[in-house]
Structures are given as structure tokens and as C-alpha cells.
Short mmCIF file of C-alpha atoms in Angstrom, two decimals:
data_model
loop_
_atom_site.label_atom_id
_atom_site.label_comp_id
_atom_site.label_asym_id
_atom_site.label_seq_id
_atom_site.Cartn_x
_atom_site.Cartn_y
_atom_site.Cartn_z
CA MET A 1290 48.14 82.56 17.30
CA THR A 1291 44.89 81.69 15.70
CA ASP A 1292 41.79 83.66 16.98
CA ALA A 1293 39.75 81.09 19.10
CA THR A 1294 36.42 82.46 17.90
CA GLN A 1295 37.04 81.60 14.21
CA PRO A 1296 38.47 78.57 12.55
CA ALA A 1297 41.85 78.78 10.83
CA PRO A 1298 41.88 79.97 7.15
CA ALA A 1299 41.06 77.22 4.82
CA THR A 1300 44.09 75.48 3.33
CA PRO A 1301 43.79 74.39 -0.45
CA ASP A 1302 42.65 70.86 0.56
CA GLU A 1303 40.04 72.34 2.85
CA ALA A 1304 38.58 74.77 0.35
CA VAL A 1305 35.81 72.51 -0.85
CA ALA A 1306 32.81 74.70 -1.66
CA PRO A 1307 29.40 73.46 -0.30
CA ASP A 1308 26.53 72.84 -2.66
CA ALA A 1309 24.81 76.02 -3.73
CA GLU A 1310 21.40 74.73 -2.62
CA ARG A 1311 19.66 71.93 -0.88
CA LEU A 1312 16.02 71.07 -1.38
CA ILE A 1313 14.31 69.94 1.76
CA SER A 1314 11.67 67.39 0.89
CA ASP A 1315 11.41 65.17 4.03
CA VAL A 1316 9.76 66.05 7.41
CA GLU A 1317 12.78 64.81 9.52
CA THR A 1318 15.18 67.31 7.82
CA LEU A 1319 12.58 69.99 8.19
CA LYS A 1320 12.39 69.21 11.94
CA ALA A 1321 16.15 69.31 12.09
CA ILE A 1322 16.30 72.96 10.98
CA SER A 1323 13.35 74.12 13.11
CA ASP A 1324 15.50 74.03 16.31
CA PRO A 1325 16.86 77.42 17.34
CA LEU A 1326 20.34 76.18 18.20
CA ARG A 1327 20.71 74.07 15.04
CA LEU A 1328 19.58 76.99 13.01
CA ARG A 1329 22.23 79.24 14.71
CA ILE A 1330 24.84 76.56 13.98
CA LEU A 1331 24.05 76.62 10.28
CA GLU A 1332 24.03 80.49 10.32
CA LEU A 1333 27.44 80.59 11.90
CA MET A 1334 28.93 78.07 9.53
CA VAL A 1335 27.68 80.00 6.48
CA THR A 1336 29.91 82.96 7.50
CA ARG A 1337 32.92 80.79 6.65
CA PRO A 1338 31.41 78.39 4.15
CA VAL A 1339 34.59 76.59 2.99
CA SER A 1340 36.10 76.41 6.55
CA ALA A 1341 36.14 73.19 8.65
CA TRP A 1342 34.78 73.89 12.07
CA SER A 1343 35.42 72.19 15.41
CA VAL A 1344 32.75 71.82 18.02
CA LYS A 1345 34.85 74.05 20.16
CA GLU A 1346 34.96 76.79 17.64
CA LEU A 1347 31.24 76.66 17.11
CA ALA A 1348 30.58 76.73 20.82
CA THR A 1349 32.81 79.79 21.13
CA GLY A 1350 31.03 81.58 18.26
CA LEU A 1351 27.65 80.78 19.65
CA GLU A 1352 28.71 81.44 23.35
CA VAL A 1353 27.44 78.09 24.61
CA PRO A 1354 29.30 75.18 26.29
CA PRO A 1355 30.56 72.56 23.74
CA THR A 1356 28.65 69.88 25.54
CA ARG A 1357 25.40 71.45 24.39
CA LEU A 1358 26.39 71.09 20.69
CA TYR A 1359 27.26 67.33 20.31
CA HIS A 1360 23.76 66.11 19.95
CA HIS A 1361 22.85 68.81 17.57
CA ILE A 1362 25.92 68.24 15.42
CA GLU A 1363 25.29 64.59 15.21
CA LEU A 1364 21.58 65.25 14.07
CA LEU A 1365 22.86 67.79 11.43
CA VAL A 1366 25.35 65.34 10.08
CA GLU A 1367 22.61 62.55 9.95
CA ARG A 1368 20.39 64.84 7.89
CA ASP A 1369 23.36 65.83 5.64
CA LEU A 1370 23.03 69.41 6.54
CA ILE A 1371 26.72 69.50 7.65
CA ARG A 1372 29.44 66.91 6.85
CA SER A 1373 32.41 65.45 8.55
CA ALA A 1374 35.47 67.11 6.94
CA GLU A 1375 38.42 65.81 8.72
CA GLN A 1376 39.84 64.47 11.97
CA ARG A 1377 42.85 65.80 13.87
CA VAL A 1378 44.63 64.80 17.02
CA VAL A 1379 44.55 67.75 19.45
CA SER A 1380 46.18 67.20 22.78
CA GLY A 1381 45.95 63.47 22.38
CA ILE A 1382 42.26 63.58 21.52
CA ILE A 1383 40.72 62.98 18.11
CA GLU A 1384 38.94 66.18 17.01
CA THR A 1385 36.32 66.03 14.20
CA ARG A 1386 35.88 69.08 12.17
CA TYR A 1387 32.66 69.86 10.05
CA ARG A 1388 31.85 71.76 6.87
CA LEU A 1389 28.62 73.16 5.67
CA ALA A 1390 26.91 70.90 3.15
CA ALA A 1391 24.83 73.63 1.31
CA LEU A 1392 24.85 77.49 1.25
CA SER A 1393 21.03 77.82 1.16
CA LEU A 1394 17.97 75.65 1.89
CA ARG A 1395 14.80 75.54 -0.13
CA LEU A 1396 11.56 73.84 1.03
CA ASP A 1397 9.75 71.63 -1.35
CA PRO A 1398 6.28 73.15 -1.94
CA ALA A 1399 4.67 69.71 -1.77
CA LEU A 1400 6.07 69.27 1.69
CA VAL A 1401 4.88 72.60 3.17
CA ARG A 1402 1.50 73.21 1.64
CA ALA A 1403 -1.69 73.07 4.02
CA GLY A 1404 -2.42 69.47 4.82
CA GLY A 1405 1.00 68.31 3.63
CA PRO A 1406 3.21 66.05 5.73
CA GLY A 1407 5.47 68.97 6.77
CA HIS A 1408 2.84 71.63 7.52
CA SER A 1409 3.35 71.50 11.30
CA GLY A 1410 7.15 71.45 10.79
CA VAL A 1411 6.89 74.69 8.74
CA ARG A 1412 4.95 76.23 11.53
CA ALA A 1413 7.76 75.26 13.90
CA MET A 1414 10.41 76.60 11.58
CA LEU A 1415 8.71 79.94 11.00
CA GLY A 1416 8.21 80.24 14.80
CA THR A 1417 11.92 79.65 15.24
CA ILE A 1418 12.90 82.27 12.62
CA PHE A 1419 10.59 84.96 14.00
CA ASP A 1420 11.44 84.17 17.60
CA GLU A 1421 15.16 84.55 16.80
CA THR A 1422 14.53 87.79 14.99
CA ARG A 1423 12.43 89.20 17.93
CA ARG A 1424 15.18 88.14 20.30
CA ASP A 1425 17.91 89.95 18.29
CA LEU A 1426 15.77 93.21 17.98
CA GLU A 1427 14.90 93.26 21.73
CA LEU A 1428 18.65 93.01 22.43
CA ILE A 1429 19.37 95.85 20.07
CA MET A 1430 16.66 98.04 21.39
CA ALA A 1431 17.68 97.52 24.94
CA ASP A 1432 21.14 98.76 24.18
CA PRO A 1433 21.64 102.05 25.91
CA GLU A 1434 24.26 103.15 23.35
CA LEU A 1435 21.71 102.96 20.52
CA GLY A 1436 20.72 106.60 19.57
CA ASP A 1437 20.04 109.02 16.82
CA GLU A 1438 23.73 109.63 16.33
CA ALA A 1439 24.28 106.04 15.14
CA PRO A 1440 21.60 105.64 12.33
CA VAL A 1441 23.46 102.80 10.61
CA ASP A 1442 23.17 100.62 13.73
CA ARG A 1443 19.40 101.30 14.21
CA PRO A 1444 17.29 98.40 12.99
CA LEU A 1445 15.18 99.14 10.01
CA VAL A 1446 11.87 97.05 10.41
CA THR A 1447 8.67 97.76 8.55
CA ARG A 1448 5.44 95.87 7.73
CA SER A 1449 3.52 97.34 4.89
CA PHE A 1450 1.77 96.50 1.65
CA VAL A 1451 1.83 97.42 -2.05
CA ARG A 1452 -0.58 96.78 -4.84
CA LEU A 1453 1.07 95.31 -7.79
CA THR A 1454 0.25 93.71 -11.21
CA PRO A 1455 1.81 90.30 -11.83
CA ASP A 1456 4.47 91.95 -14.07
CA ARG A 1457 5.43 94.44 -11.30
CA VAL A 1458 5.62 91.51 -8.82
CA ARG A 1459 7.99 89.79 -10.95
CA GLU A 1460 9.99 92.91 -11.42
CA LEU A 1461 10.07 93.57 -7.63
CA ARG A 1462 11.16 89.99 -6.87
CA GLY A 1463 13.86 90.16 -9.39
CA ARG A 1464 15.34 93.36 -8.01
CA LEU A 1465 15.14 92.09 -4.50
CA GLU A 1466 16.89 88.80 -5.55
CA GLN A 1467 19.60 90.93 -7.40
CA LEU A 1468 20.13 93.09 -4.22
CA LEU A 1469 20.48 89.97 -2.11
CA ASP A 1470 22.99 88.52 -4.45
CA GLU A 1471 25.00 91.81 -4.44
CA TYR A 1472 25.23 91.65 -0.66
CA ASP A 1473 25.84 87.94 -0.47
CA PRO A 1474 28.12 87.51 2.58
CA ARG A 1475 30.54 85.60 0.43
CA LYS A 1476 31.15 88.60 -1.66
CA THR A 1477 30.98 91.33 1.13
CA ASP A 1478 33.24 89.88 3.77
CA GLN A 1479 36.00 92.47 4.27
CA PRO A 1480 38.40 93.54 6.88
CA GLY A 1481 36.52 95.38 9.70
CA ALA A 1482 33.05 94.26 8.37
CA VAL A 1483 30.28 93.88 10.97
CA THR A 1484 27.66 91.29 10.72
CA TYR A 1485 24.06 92.51 9.93
CA ARG A 1486 21.05 90.27 9.66
CA LEU A 1487 18.49 90.46 6.92
CA LEU A 1488 14.83 89.14 7.11
CA LEU A 1489 13.04 89.55 3.82
CA ALA A 1490 9.57 88.39 2.93
CA ILE A 1491 7.31 89.16 -0.04
CA TYR A 1492 3.95 87.27 -0.40
CA ALA A 1493 0.37 87.67 -1.51
CA ASP A 1494 -1.82 88.80 1.26
CA PRO A 1495 -3.86 85.60 2.17
CA THR A 1496 -6.52 87.66 4.03
CA HIS A 1497 -7.09 90.31 1.49
CA LYS A 1498 -10.57 90.63 -0.12
CA GLU A 1499 -11.25 93.06 -2.90
CA VAL A 1500 -13.72 95.87 -1.74
CA SER A 1501 -15.87 97.27 -4.49
CA ARG A 1502 -15.81 100.94 -5.04
CA GLY A 1503 -18.81 102.97 -5.28
#
């Protein structure tokens, strides 16, 4: 019997890989990925990127009623963030299954820069990302079983700074990108694996002002 929390393994005709990347260059698509539940749908689907998911399977994985998802699914299809993959008759009802359209999303710089048409949308999207991260960390820190005896499960969160030359910045970015590629979920999914979340940011300090040294 198939586990209800995960879709059935992809058959050869289902194994259609999503696009590697999608450039987000319009405000409406930016708004679509700024909603917490729609973001969670995409994050869940990327764990099985070649699988076709039913609304019921997504609802089970997200622990929400299926009725909460239909509007969000329709909007994600409309913005080509997910695609209708197939239809099946299940218990006399036509069931549509969906597949992820792209593995990663990248924002068009012209859309998101200050004063650009998507500036407010970026603020909403960042708010969603940080709110979801805060929610996860609060749940983890409230776990009574979290202790020093389980260091692997303790969250590693830090906010710091480094001073780097342009060459060193490029080197650091390259090493981080290489590390992310090495631990890409498509390459590390193994029996018994547990899901961990990564939130990575590197950016020039926009508030920094050089202080002269006496």
C-alpha cells in the first residue's frame, strides 16, 4: 500500500524533470510566491521534483484540509509555478495531479530594486520567508526533548559580519554555492534521511559607513 503522505514513485512517463530555474519578472508571480501557504506548497513539491502530486497528498504533507489548497493550487498553475501533469479517475471522481514547474526561482533585479514595480512584493516575500523561519525555530526551541545530548538537532543560527576584498567575496560566494550544490536535496535523498532547512544570506552591509582610524 502506498504511504498516504507521499506520492507514488514516478513511473517513466511521469519522470519529466522540471526546469532548472524560473526568472520571476512580473509583479503578479512575485505576489503568488509571497503567500506562506503557497510557498510551503512549492517547498513540499521540490522534495519530490519529478513526482505528480494530488491535492490530497499535498494537504496530507502540509497538514491542512484539502479545501484550503484548491484556490492556491489554481493560482500557482495560473502563474506557471506548477503544472497540471495528468488526470485520473479515483473512486469515480476525476483527480488532477500537479508537477513542479521549476526547481529554483530567481528574481529579476529590475523588478525588485527600490522604486521598482515589485519593491512592495519583495518586502512581502521576505516577510514570509523570515516569518516561516521564525515559526520553525520557535517550534524547535519549544521541544522539551531538545538538549545538549542531541547536538545534530539543535538549530545553528548566527548573524555576524566579515570584512572582505572583492576577490575574497567572490571566493566565499563560490564556496557557498558549491556547498549548496553538494547538499542539493536531489542528491542527498537517502533512506532514513531527515529534512533540515537551510537559510543562507550574504550581502554587503547597506548601513555600514567606514570610520577613519586615528
